[in-house]
């Protein structure tokens, strides 16, 4: 709060400034001090509720918005409003300044930095006592409503950071995943209070007791007893602690959010069905196949029917070799029942074509990126990969993916949180996104979900040698594209390359859309892949079947970067969907050259 240079903070001839004589009396007699304090407050001012003094809960307002009655001089004259602010401040013992007139005609007045609630209340009381004042309210501080209050949320760069986060908060404004169950086919679940509210029934599919280490075979209890192993076991020279892997994965997908503790989940309105297939040394294909079948609503002999059928399956697991016919059959069955299957690309820094189930068909295969948006050093790559998502790198701990865990080295102990890295951590980001999409538009098929995830991805902020699929997943853009059924993820593409003349005529690439009814969506996605040595030269337009032109990108001499690889959103709801759409590209300046490699429309 600003104060006069000639007096201490908060001083005022009427209220805050105490003369030497008065101070001497106050020191001598408590009664006199009490009388002096009693005379401080405006005698005719009503009590001021806290809500009228705070910019946010617990934060005193530094500005007030004052509405004057229409007949008041202060309602029209800035000079009068400024004089009134000074008078009110003088009476309250505060320095109050007129800042500006708002569009509604109200006056914005400034109390400076650092006022206390009592300071604000004094000023508000003065305004409220004035019969010419219609209202006085604090200039409140607003924040994005989707930002959760979880205490560790600030460490979840993977969700919100602009560089390489997955832009999840923007999706939360549209959906949180409610009504969707995600099956986490993994090590099971160890109790965690930041996840428990979103856990529904699962199953333990481990049939071999040497692997299950819980003393029995298959049963309805998917609790994770720990997957630790001793030196010499599991083909390892040294032993390893329990990973609580399934619980970490589940937390990324659907940790309880806005509960004032821990972390936030990507689809925190969704439910998690823990399906246990991994124990000591891993898990067998046969158990995983049955788990995929059961989780998606299929029938498995000897196992009760699933009452929590999953529309999304997360498999952060894998091994070497080709996708077996048996595993592919289980995946195909799940997809045919309407379940999207999301799998990890693998952590061997090799072509994902050599890892299963990453190399299976009908799945969304996920590579991992680091905090800068590069392919993580361990992540598999290649044409098998569909999409990339944050997987972290824990060489610097805070650059990993923070999620729910347990502190037990062997058996369960106290709950905690920890940073992990891996395509296992990237995969649940996409499973969570799939849950958000299915919640926003329940009619989506697995193929449409995969198509929309890829067509709405953004260009990888960093580099990816070997290939990272369509790019870095963008949750906000993807959910917006499918929200309300206006965008189904159906994609029409042109891969015919066209050279773009240097400083020449525009080139046009056509895409013919047919078989659709009605108009195009209000969030039509236009994916563009242009190679160019100075993209600022380029003007890019979408031309509708009736000739209407939608500007996607204007030329700009200040945009000196290379290439245009991005997805634009166009409100094309006034256009008939069927017909020939065109992408028009023109180079408007000399010296730099380029090529339109491909483009696509996603309805």
Coordinates of C-alpha atoms in Angstrom, one line a residue:
X1 CA 0.0 0.0 0.0
X2 CA 1.3 3.5 -0.9
X3 CA 1.7 5.9 2.0
X4 CA 2.6 9.5 2.4
X5 CA 6.4 10.2 2.4
X6 CA 5.9 12.4 5.4
X7 CA 4.2 9.9 7.7
X8 CA 4.6 6.3 8.6
X9 CA 2.6 3.5 6.8
X10 CA -1.1 3.9 7.4
X11 CA -0.8 7.3 9.1
X12 CA -3.7 9.7 9.0
X13 CA -4.6 12.9 10.9
X14 CA -8.0 11.4 11.7
X15 CA -7.3 7.8 12.5
X16 CA -3.9 6.3 12.2
X17 CA -1.6 9.3 13.3
X18 CA -1.2 9.4 17.1
X19 CA 0.3 12.6 18.6
X20 CA 3.2 12.3 21.1
X21 CA 0.8 13.6 23.8
X22 CA -1.9 11.1 23.0
X23 CA 0.7 8.3 22.9
X24 CA 1.9 9.3 26.4
X25 CA -1.6 9.1 27.7
X26 CA -2.2 5.8 26.0
X27 CA 0.9 4.3 27.7
X28 CA -0.2 5.5 31.1
X29 CA -3.8 4.3 31.0
X30 CA -5.3 1.4 29.2
X31 CA -8.7 2.9 29.4
X32 CA -7.7 6.0 27.5
X33 CA -6.2 3.7 24.8
X34 CA -9.5 1.8 24.5
X35 CA -11.4 5.1 24.1
X36 CA -9.0 6.2 21.4
X37 CA -9.4 3.0 19.5
X38 CA -13.2 3.1 19.8
X39 CA -13.2 6.5 18.1
X40 CA -11.1 5.2 15.2
X41 CA -13.8 3.5 13.2
X42 CA -16.4 5.5 11.2
X43 CA -19.3 5.8 13.6
X44 CA -22.0 5.4 11.0
X45 CA -20.5 2.6 8.9
X46 CA -22.1 -0.8 8.8
X47 CA -20.0 -3.9 9.4
X48 CA -18.2 -5.1 6.3
X49 CA -18.3 -8.8 5.5
X50 CA -15.0 -10.5 4.5
X51 CA -16.3 -11.3 1.0
X52 CA -16.4 -7.6 0.3
X53 CA -12.8 -7.1 1.2
X54 CA -11.0 -10.0 -0.5
X55 CA -9.7 -10.4 -4.0
X56 CA -9.5 -14.1 -3.3
X57 CA -10.1 -16.2 -0.2
X58 CA -7.6 -14.9 2.4
X59 CA -6.2 -12.3 0.1
X60 CA -7.2 -8.6 0.8
X61 CA -8.2 -6.7 -2.3
X62 CA -5.8 -4.0 -3.6
X63 CA -8.5 -2.4 -5.8
X64 CA -12.2 -1.7 -5.4
X65 CA -14.9 -1.2 -8.1
X66 CA -17.2 1.6 -7.2
X67 CA -20.6 2.1 -8.9
X68 CA -22.2 5.5 -8.4
X69 CA -25.9 6.2 -8.8
X70 CA -26.7 7.8 -12.1
X71 CA -27.3 11.3 -10.7
X72 CA -24.0 11.5 -8.9
X73 CA -21.3 13.7 -10.3
X74 CA -18.8 10.9 -9.7
X75 CA -20.7 8.7 -12.1
X76 CA -19.6 10.8 -15.1
X77 CA -16.7 12.9 -14.0
X78 CA -13.3 11.3 -13.5
X79 CA -12.2 14.4 -11.6
X80 CA -15.1 14.1 -9.2
X81 CA -14.5 10.3 -8.8
X82 CA -10.8 11.0 -8.0
X83 CA -11.7 13.7 -5.5
X84 CA -14.2 11.3 -3.9
X85 CA -11.5 8.5 -3.7
X86 CA -9.1 10.9 -2.0
X87 CA -11.8 12.0 0.5
X88 CA -12.9 8.5 1.3
X89 CA -9.3 7.5 1.8
X90 CA -8.6 10.4 4.0
X91 CA -11.6 9.5 6.2
X92 CA -10.5 5.9 6.4
X93 CA -6.8 6.7 7.0
X94 CA -5.7 5.1 3.7
X95 CA -4.2 6.3 0.5
X96 CA -7.0 5.7 -2.1
X97 CA -6.5 6.7 -5.8
X98 CA -8.8 6.7 -8.7
X99 CA -7.3 4.5 -11.4
X100 CA -9.7 4.5 -14.4
X101 CA -13.3 4.3 -15.6
X102 CA -14.6 0.9 -16.5
X103 CA -16.7 0.2 -19.5
X104 CA -19.8 0.0 -17.3
X105 CA -19.2 3.4 -16.0
X106 CA -18.0 2.2 -12.6
X107 CA -14.8 3.6 -11.1
X108 CA -11.7 1.5 -10.3
X109 CA -9.9 2.7 -7.2
X110 CA -6.5 1.6 -5.9
X111 CA -5.6 0.9 -2.3
X112 CA -1.9 0.2 -3.2
X113 CA 0.0 -2.9 -2.3
X114 CA -0.2 -4.9 0.9
X115 CA -3.4 -3.6 2.6
X116 CA -4.8 -5.7 5.4
X117 CA -8.3 -6.9 5.5
X118 CA -9.1 -4.2 8.1
X119 CA -7.6 -1.5 5.9
X120 CA -9.9 -2.6 3.0
X121 CA -12.9 -2.8 5.3
X122 CA -12.3 0.8 6.5
X123 CA -12.4 2.0 2.9
X124 CA -15.4 -0.1 1.9
X125 CA -17.3 1.1 4.9
X126 CA -16.8 4.7 3.9
X127 CA -18.1 4.1 0.4
X128 CA -21.1 2.0 1.7
X129 CA -22.0 4.9 4.0
X130 CA -22.3 7.3 1.0
X131 CA -25.9 7.5 -0.3
X132 CA -24.5 8.4 -3.8
X133 CA -22.7 5.0 -4.1
X134 CA -24.8 2.2 -5.6
X135 CA -22.3 -0.5 -4.8
X136 CA -18.6 -1.1 -3.9
X137 CA -17.1 -4.5 -4.5
X138 CA -13.5 -5.9 -4.5
X139 CA -11.7 -6.2 -7.8
X140 CA -11.5 -10.0 -7.4
X141 CA -8.7 -12.2 -8.7
X142 CA -10.0 -14.9 -11.1
X143 CA -8.1 -18.0 -12.1
X144 CA -8.7 -20.8 -14.7
X145 CA -11.5 -22.9 -13.2
X146 CA -9.9 -26.1 -14.4
X147 CA -6.7 -25.7 -12.4
X148 CA -6.9 -28.2 -9.6
X149 CA -5.9 -27.5 -6.0
X150 CA -3.9 -30.7 -5.5
X151 CA -0.7 -29.9 -3.5
X152 CA 1.7 -31.6 -5.9
X153 CA 0.0 -30.4 -9.1
X154 CA 2.7 -27.8 -9.7
X155 CA 5.2 -30.6 -10.2
X156 CA 3.2 -32.2 -13.0
X157 CA 4.8 -30.4 -15.9
X158 CA 3.6 -33.2 -18.1
X159 CA 0.0 -32.0 -17.8
X160 CA 0.3 -28.2 -18.2
X161 CA 3.7 -26.9 -19.2
X162 CA 3.6 -25.0 -22.5
X163 CA 6.8 -26.4 -23.9
X164 CA 6.1 -30.2 -23.7
X165 CA 3.1 -30.7 -21.5
X166 CA 0.0 -32.4 -23.0
X167 CA -2.3 -29.3 -22.5
X168 CA -4.6 -31.3 -20.3
X169 CA -6.2 -28.3 -18.3
X170 CA -7.9 -27.1 -21.5
X171 CA -9.6 -30.4 -21.9
X172 CA -10.9 -30.3 -18.3
X173 CA -13.0 -27.3 -19.2
X174 CA -15.0 -29.7 -21.4
X175 CA -14.9 -33.1 -19.6
X176 CA -13.1 -34.9 -16.8
X177 CA -13.7 -38.5 -18.0
X178 CA -16.9 -39.2 -16.1
X179 CA -18.8 -42.3 -17.1
X180 CA -15.7 -44.1 -18.5
X181 CA -13.8 -47.0 -16.9
X182 CA -10.2 -47.6 -17.8
X183 CA -8.7 -51.1 -17.2
X184 CA -5.1 -50.9 -16.1
X185 CA -3.6 -54.3 -17.0
X186 CA -0.5 -54.3 -14.9
X187 CA 0.8 -55.2 -11.4
X188 CA -2.5 -54.6 -9.6
X189 CA -3.2 -51.9 -7.1
X190 CA -1.8 -51.0 -3.7
X191 CA -4.2 -48.9 -1.6
X192 CA -3.6 -45.2 -1.9
X193 CA -5.9 -42.5 -0.6
X194 CA -5.3 -40.2 -3.6
X195 CA -6.7 -42.9 -5.9
X196 CA -9.1 -45.0 -3.8
X197 CA -12.2 -42.9 -4.7
X198 CA -11.8 -43.9 -8.4
X199 CA -11.0 -47.6 -8.0
X200 CA -13.7 -50.1 -9.0
X201 CA -13.6 -53.9 -9.1
X202 CA -10.9 -55.6 -11.0
X203 CA -9.4 -59.1 -11.1
X204 CA -6.2 -61.0 -10.5
X205 CA -5.4 -63.0 -13.6
X206 CA -2.0 -64.4 -12.5
X207 CA -2.5 -68.2 -12.6
X208 CA 1.1 -69.2 -11.7
X209 CA 1.7 -68.9 -7.9
X210 CA 5.5 -68.4 -8.5
X211 CA 4.6 -65.2 -10.3
X212 CA 1.7 -64.1 -8.2
X213 CA 3.5 -64.4 -4.8
X214 CA 0.2 -63.8 -3.1
X215 CA -0.2 -67.5 -2.3
X216 CA -2.9 -68.3 -4.7
X217 CA -3.9 -68.2 -8.4
X218 CA -6.7 -66.3 -10.1
X219 CA -9.2 -64.5 -7.9
X220 CA -11.2 -61.3 -7.6
X221 CA -8.6 -59.5 -5.5
X222 CA -6.2 -57.4 -7.7
X223 CA -4.2 -56.2 -4.8
X224 CA -0.5 -55.8 -5.5
X225 CA 1.6 -57.7 -2.9
X226 CA 4.8 -56.4 -4.4
X227 CA 6.9 -57.7 -7.3
X228 CA 10.4 -57.6 -5.7
X229 CA 13.0 -60.2 -6.5
X230 CA 16.2 -61.4 -5.0
X231 CA 19.6 -61.5 -6.6
X232 CA 19.8 -64.3 -9.2
X233 CA 16.0 -64.2 -9.8
X234 CA 14.4 -63.0 -13.0
X235 CA 17.7 -63.3 -14.8
X236 CA 19.1 -60.4 -12.8
X237 CA 22.5 -60.5 -11.0
X238 CA 21.2 -58.1 -8.3
X239 CA 17.8 -57.9 -6.7
X240 CA 15.1 -55.3 -7.2
X241 CA 12.5 -53.6 -5.0
X242 CA 8.8 -53.7 -5.6
X243 CA 7.8 -51.3 -8.3
X244 CA 4.1 -50.7 -7.5
X245 CA 4.0 -50.0 -11.2
X246 CA 0.3 -50.4 -11.7
X247 CA -0.5 -47.9 -9.0
X248 CA 1.8 -45.3 -10.6
X249 CA 0.1 -45.8 -13.9
X250 CA -3.4 -45.6 -12.4
X251 CA -2.6 -42.4 -10.7
X252 CA -1.5 -40.7 -13.9
X253 CA -4.9 -41.7 -15.5
X254 CA -7.3 -41.0 -12.7
X255 CA -5.8 -39.8 -9.4
X256 CA -8.5 -38.0 -7.4
X257 CA -8.3 -34.3 -8.2
X258 CA -9.4 -31.1 -6.5
X259 CA -9.2 -32.9 -3.2
X260 CA -6.5 -30.6 -1.8
X261 CA -3.7 -33.3 -1.8
X262 CA -1.3 -35.1 -4.0
X263 CA -1.5 -35.2 -7.7
X264 CA -4.1 -34.8 -10.5
X265 CA -5.1 -37.4 -12.9
X266 CA -5.5 -36.8 -16.7
X267 CA -9.1 -38.2 -16.6
X268 CA -9.9 -37.7 -12.9
X269 CA -13.6 -38.2 -13.4
X270 CA -13.0 -41.7 -14.8
X271 CA -12.8 -45.0 -12.9
X272 CA -9.9 -47.4 -12.8
X273 CA -10.4 -51.2 -12.9
X274 CA -7.1 -52.8 -11.7
X275 CA -6.4 -56.0 -13.6
X276 CA -3.4 -57.9 -12.3
X277 CA -1.2 -59.8 -14.8
X278 CA 2.3 -58.8 -13.7
X279 CA 4.1 -60.3 -10.7
X280 CA 7.5 -61.4 -9.8
X281 CA 9.6 -61.5 -13.0
X282 CA 6.7 -60.3 -15.2
X283 CA 3.6 -62.0 -16.6
X284 CA 2.6 -64.5 -19.2
X285 CA 0.8 -63.8 -22.5
X286 CA -1.9 -66.3 -21.6
X287 CA -2.9 -64.2 -18.5
X288 CA -2.6 -61.0 -20.4
X289 CA -4.8 -62.3 -23.2
X290 CA -7.5 -63.3 -20.7
X291 CA -7.2 -60.0 -19.0
X292 CA -7.7 -58.1 -22.3
X293 CA -10.8 -60.2 -23.1
X294 CA -12.4 -59.9 -19.6
X295 CA -11.6 -56.2 -19.2
X296 CA -13.4 -55.4 -22.5
X297 CA -16.5 -57.4 -21.6
X298 CA -15.6 -60.7 -23.2
X299 CA -16.1 -64.1 -21.5
X300 CA -13.3 -66.0 -19.8
X301 CA -13.9 -69.5 -18.6
X302 CA -14.0 -69.8 -14.8
X303 CA -14.0 -66.0 -14.3
X304 CA -17.2 -64.2 -13.3
X305 CA -18.6 -61.7 -15.8
X306 CA -17.1 -58.2 -15.6
X307 CA -19.5 -55.7 -14.1
X308 CA -17.0 -52.8 -14.8
X309 CA -16.5 -53.2 -18.5
X310 CA -13.7 -50.8 -19.6
X311 CA -13.9 -48.7 -22.7
X312 CA -10.2 -48.0 -22.5
X313 CA -7.4 -50.5 -21.7
X314 CA -3.9 -49.4 -20.7
X315 CA -1.1 -51.8 -21.2
X316 CA 2.2 -50.3 -20.0
X317 CA 4.0 -53.6 -20.6
X318 CA 5.8 -55.5 -23.3
X319 CA 8.4 -57.9 -24.5
X320 CA 10.4 -58.8 -27.6
X321 CA 9.3 -60.4 -30.8
X322 CA 6.5 -60.2 -33.2
X323 CA 2.9 -59.7 -32.1
X324 CA 1.5 -63.2 -31.6
X325 CA -1.7 -64.3 -33.3
X326 CA -3.1 -65.1 -29.9
X327 CA -2.5 -61.6 -28.5
X328 CA -3.7 -60.0 -31.7
X329 CA -6.9 -62.0 -31.5
X330 CA -7.5 -60.8 -28.0
X331 CA -6.9 -57.2 -29.0
X332 CA -9.2 -57.5 -32.0
X333 CA -11.9 -58.9 -29.8
X334 CA -11.6 -56.0 -27.4
X335 CA -11.7 -53.4 -30.2
X336 CA -14.7 -55.1 -31.7
X337 CA -16.5 -54.6 -28.4
X338 CA -15.7 -50.9 -28.5
X339 CA -12.7 -50.8 -26.2
X340 CA -9.7 -48.7 -27.2
X341 CA -6.3 -50.4 -26.4
X342 CA -3.3 -48.2 -25.6
X343 CA 0.1 -49.8 -25.3
X344 CA 3.7 -48.7 -24.6
X345 CA 6.2 -48.5 -27.4
X346 CA 9.0 -50.0 -25.1
X347 CA 12.1 -48.7 -23.4
X348 CA 14.9 -50.3 -25.4
X349 CA 15.8 -47.3 -27.6
X350 CA 15.1 -49.4 -30.7
X351 CA 12.5 -49.8 -33.4
X352 CA 9.2 -50.5 -31.8
X353 CA 8.5 -53.0 -34.5
X354 CA 10.6 -55.4 -32.4
X355 CA 8.4 -55.0 -29.3
X356 CA 5.1 -56.6 -28.5
X357 CA 2.3 -55.6 -28.0
X358 CA 3.6 -52.3 -29.4
X359 CA 3.8 -53.9 -32.9
X360 CA 0.3 -55.3 -32.7
X361 CA -2.5 -53.9 -34.9
X362 CA -5.6 -52.1 -33.6
X363 CA -3.7 -50.5 -30.8
X364 CA -2.5 -46.9 -30.1
X365 CA 1.3 -47.3 -29.6
X366 CA 2.9 -44.6 -27.5
X367 CA 6.4 -43.2 -27.4
X368 CA 7.8 -41.1 -24.6
X369 CA 9.1 -37.6 -24.6
X370 CA 11.2 -35.6 -22.1
X371 CA 10.5 -32.2 -20.5
X372 CA 11.8 -30.4 -23.6
X373 CA 9.7 -32.4 -26.0
X374 CA 12.5 -34.6 -27.4
X375 CA 12.1 -38.3 -27.7
X376 CA 13.2 -39.7 -24.4
X377 CA 16.6 -41.4 -24.6
X378 CA 15.2 -44.8 -23.7
X379 CA 12.0 -44.6 -25.8
X380 CA 11.4 -46.9 -28.8
X381 CA 10.6 -45.3 -32.1
X382 CA 9.6 -46.0 -35.7
X383 CA 6.6 -46.2 -38.0
X384 CA 4.9 -48.5 -35.5
X385 CA 4.5 -45.6 -33.1
X386 CA 1.2 -43.7 -33.4
X387 CA 1.7 -40.8 -30.9
X388 CA 4.1 -39.4 -28.3
X389 CA 3.3 -38.3 -24.8
X390 CA 5.3 -37.2 -21.7
X391 CA 7.3 -40.0 -20.3
X392 CA 10.0 -38.0 -18.4
X393 CA 13.7 -38.5 -17.8
X394 CA 14.7 -38.9 -14.2
X395 CA 18.4 -38.0 -14.5
X396 CA 16.9 -34.9 -13.0
X397 CA 14.3 -36.2 -10.7
X398 CA 11.8 -33.4 -11.2
X399 CA 11.8 -34.1 -14.9
X400 CA 10.2 -37.5 -14.4
X401 CA 6.4 -38.2 -14.1
X402 CA 5.1 -37.8 -10.6
X403 CA 2.3 -40.1 -9.5
X404 CA 0.9 -42.3 -6.7
X405 CA 3.1 -45.0 -5.2
X406 CA 4.0 -46.9 -2.0
X407 CA 7.2 -46.7 0.1
X408 CA 7.5 -50.4 0.7
X409 CA 10.7 -52.0 -0.6
X410 CA 9.0 -55.5 -0.7
X411 CA 5.6 -55.5 0.7
X412 CA 3.1 -52.6 1.0
X413 CA 4.0 -49.9 3.5
X414 CA 3.0 -46.2 3.6
X415 CA 1.6 -44.5 0.6
X416 CA 3.7 -41.8 -1.1
X417 CA 4.4 -40.2 -4.5
X418 CA 7.4 -40.7 -6.8
X419 CA 8.9 -39.7 -10.1
X420 CA 9.2 -42.5 -12.7
X421 CA 10.2 -42.5 -16.3
X422 CA 9.3 -44.7 -19.2
X423 CA 6.9 -45.4 -22.1
X424 CA 5.0 -47.0 -19.2
X425 CA 4.4 -43.4 -17.9
X426 CA 3.6 -42.0 -21.4
X427 CA 1.0 -44.6 -22.1
X428 CA -1.5 -43.7 -19.3
X429 CA -1.4 -40.1 -20.6
X430 CA -3.0 -41.3 -23.8
X431 CA -5.3 -43.8 -22.0
X432 CA -6.5 -40.9 -19.9
X433 CA -7.0 -38.8 -23.0
X434 CA -9.0 -41.6 -24.6
X435 CA -11.2 -41.6 -21.5
X436 CA -11.7 -37.9 -21.8
X437 CA -12.7 -38.3 -25.5
X438 CA -15.1 -41.2 -24.8
X439 CA -16.7 -39.2 -22.0
X440 CA -17.1 -36.1 -24.2
X441 CA -18.5 -38.2 -27.1
X442 CA -19.6 -41.7 -26.1
X443 CA -20.4 -42.6 -29.7
X444 CA -16.7 -42.6 -30.7
X445 CA -15.2 -45.9 -31.9
X446 CA -11.7 -47.0 -31.1
X447 CA -10.6 -46.2 -34.7
X448 CA -12.1 -42.7 -34.4
X449 CA -10.4 -42.1 -31.1
X450 CA -7.0 -43.2 -32.6
X451 CA -7.6 -41.0 -35.6
X452 CA -8.6 -37.9 -33.6
X453 CA -5.6 -38.3 -31.2
X454 CA -3.2 -38.4 -34.1
X455 CA -4.8 -35.7 -36.3
X456 CA -5.0 -33.3 -33.4
X457 CA -1.4 -33.8 -32.2
X458 CA 1.0 -30.8 -32.3
X459 CA 4.4 -30.8 -33.8
X460 CA 7.0 -32.3 -31.4
X461 CA 8.7 -29.4 -29.7
X462 CA 12.0 -31.2 -29.7
X463 CA 13.5 -33.9 -31.9
X464 CA 12.7 -37.5 -32.5
X465 CA 15.2 -39.6 -34.5
X466 CA 13.5 -42.6 -35.9
X467 CA 9.9 -41.4 -35.7
X468 CA 7.5 -40.6 -33.0
X469 CA 4.2 -40.9 -34.8
X470 CA 1.9 -38.0 -35.4
X471 CA 3.7 -35.8 -32.8
X472 CA 3.0 -34.8 -29.2
X473 CA -0.6 -35.4 -28.1
X474 CA -2.7 -32.3 -27.4
X475 CA -5.5 -33.1 -25.0
X476 CA -7.3 -29.7 -25.2
X477 CA -7.4 -29.7 -29.0
X478 CA -8.3 -33.3 -29.3
X479 CA -11.2 -33.2 -26.8
X480 CA -12.5 -30.0 -28.4
X481 CA -12.5 -31.7 -31.8
X482 CA -14.8 -34.6 -30.6
X483 CA -16.9 -32.7 -28.1
X484 CA -20.6 -32.9 -28.6
X485 CA -20.5 -35.3 -31.5
X486 CA -19.7 -32.6 -34.0
X487 CA -16.3 -34.2 -34.8
X488 CA -16.0 -38.0 -35.0
X489 CA -12.4 -38.2 -35.9
X490 CA -13.0 -39.3 -39.5
X491 CA -10.0 -38.1 -41.5
X492 CA -9.7 -37.3 -45.2
X493 CA -6.2 -36.9 -46.5
X494 CA -4.1 -35.8 -49.5
X495 CA -0.5 -37.1 -49.7
X496 CA 0.2 -35.7 -53.1
X497 CA 3.2 -33.4 -52.8
X498 CA 3.1 -30.0 -54.5
X499 CA 6.1 -27.6 -55.0
X500 CA 5.3 -24.1 -53.9
X501 CA 6.7 -21.5 -56.4
X502 CA 9.0 -18.9 -54.9
X503 CA 7.2 -15.6 -54.7
X504 CA 4.7 -17.0 -57.2
X505 CA 1.1 -18.0 -57.8
X506 CA -0.8 -20.0 -55.2
X507 CA -1.0 -23.8 -55.4
X508 CA -4.1 -25.7 -54.5
X509 CA -4.4 -29.3 -53.2
X510 CA -7.9 -30.9 -53.3
X511 CA -9.6 -33.3 -50.9
X512 CA -13.0 -34.7 -51.9
X513 CA -15.3 -35.5 -49.0
X514 CA -18.3 -37.8 -49.6
X515 CA -20.7 -39.9 -47.7
X516 CA -21.3 -37.4 -44.9
X517 CA -24.6 -35.8 -44.0
X518 CA -25.2 -32.2 -43.1
X519 CA -22.7 -29.5 -42.5
X520 CA -19.0 -29.6 -41.4
X521 CA -18.3 -29.3 -37.7
X522 CA -17.7 -26.1 -35.8
X523 CA -14.3 -27.4 -34.9
X524 CA -13.1 -28.8 -38.2
X525 CA -9.4 -29.9 -37.9
X526 CA -7.1 -28.9 -40.8
X527 CA -3.8 -30.7 -40.5
X528 CA -1.0 -29.2 -42.6
X529 CA 2.5 -30.5 -43.4
X530 CA 4.6 -27.9 -45.3
X531 CA 8.4 -27.9 -45.7
X532 CA 9.7 -24.3 -46.2
X533 CA 12.9 -22.5 -45.5
X534 CA 11.1 -19.3 -44.3
X535 CA 7.5 -19.9 -43.3
X536 CA 6.9 -16.2 -42.8
X537 CA 6.6 -16.0 -46.6
X538 CA 3.5 -18.3 -46.7
X539 CA -0.2 -17.5 -46.7
X540 CA -2.3 -20.6 -46.2
X541 CA -6.1 -20.8 -46.8
X542 CA -8.8 -23.4 -46.6
X543 CA -11.2 -23.2 -49.5
X544 CA -14.7 -24.7 -48.9
X545 CA -16.6 -26.5 -51.6
X546 CA -18.7 -23.4 -52.3
X547 CA -15.6 -21.3 -52.6
X548 CA -15.6 -19.7 -49.2
X549 CA -12.1 -18.9 -48.0
X550 CA -10.9 -19.4 -44.4
X551 CA -7.5 -17.9 -43.6
X552 CA -5.4 -20.3 -41.7
X553 CA -2.1 -18.5 -41.7
X554 CA -1.0 -15.0 -42.9
X555 CA 2.4 -14.1 -44.3
X556 CA 4.6 -12.3 -41.7
X557 CA 8.1 -11.0 -42.2
X558 CA 8.8 -11.6 -38.5
X559 CA 8.1 -15.3 -38.6
X560 CA 11.5 -16.6 -39.6
X561 CA 11.2 -20.2 -38.6
X562 CA 11.1 -23.2 -41.0
X563 CA 8.2 -25.4 -42.0
X564 CA 4.5 -25.4 -41.2
X565 CA 3.5 -28.6 -39.4
X566 CA 0.4 -28.0 -37.3
X567 CA -3.3 -28.4 -37.0
X568 CA -5.7 -25.5 -37.4
X569 CA -9.3 -25.4 -36.0
X570 CA -11.9 -23.9 -38.3
X571 CA -15.6 -23.1 -37.6
X572 CA -16.9 -24.6 -40.8
X573 CA -20.5 -25.2 -39.5
X574 CA -21.9 -23.0 -42.3
X575 CA -20.4 -25.3 -45.0
X576 CA -21.8 -28.4 -46.5
X577 CA -19.5 -31.3 -45.5
X578 CA -19.6 -33.1 -48.8
X579 CA -17.7 -31.7 -51.8
X580 CA -14.2 -30.8 -52.8
X581 CA -12.2 -28.9 -50.2
X582 CA -8.9 -27.2 -51.1
X583 CA -5.8 -26.1 -49.3
X584 CA -4.4 -23.0 -51.0
X585 CA -0.7 -22.1 -50.3
X586 CA 1.1 -19.0 -51.7
X587 CA 4.7 -17.9 -51.2
X588 CA 4.5 -14.1 -51.1
X589 CA 8.3 -13.2 -51.0
X590 CA 11.4 -14.2 -52.9
X591 CA 14.5 -16.3 -52.0
X592 CA 13.0 -19.2 -50.0
X593 CA 11.3 -22.3 -51.4
X594 CA 9.1 -25.0 -50.1
X595 CA 6.7 -28.0 -50.7
X596 CA 3.3 -29.0 -49.5
X597 CA 3.8 -32.5 -48.4
X598 CA 0.4 -33.5 -47.2
X599 CA -2.7 -32.2 -45.5
X600 CA -5.9 -33.6 -44.0
X601 CA -9.4 -32.8 -42.8
X602 CA -10.8 -34.4 -39.6
X603 CA -14.5 -34.2 -39.1

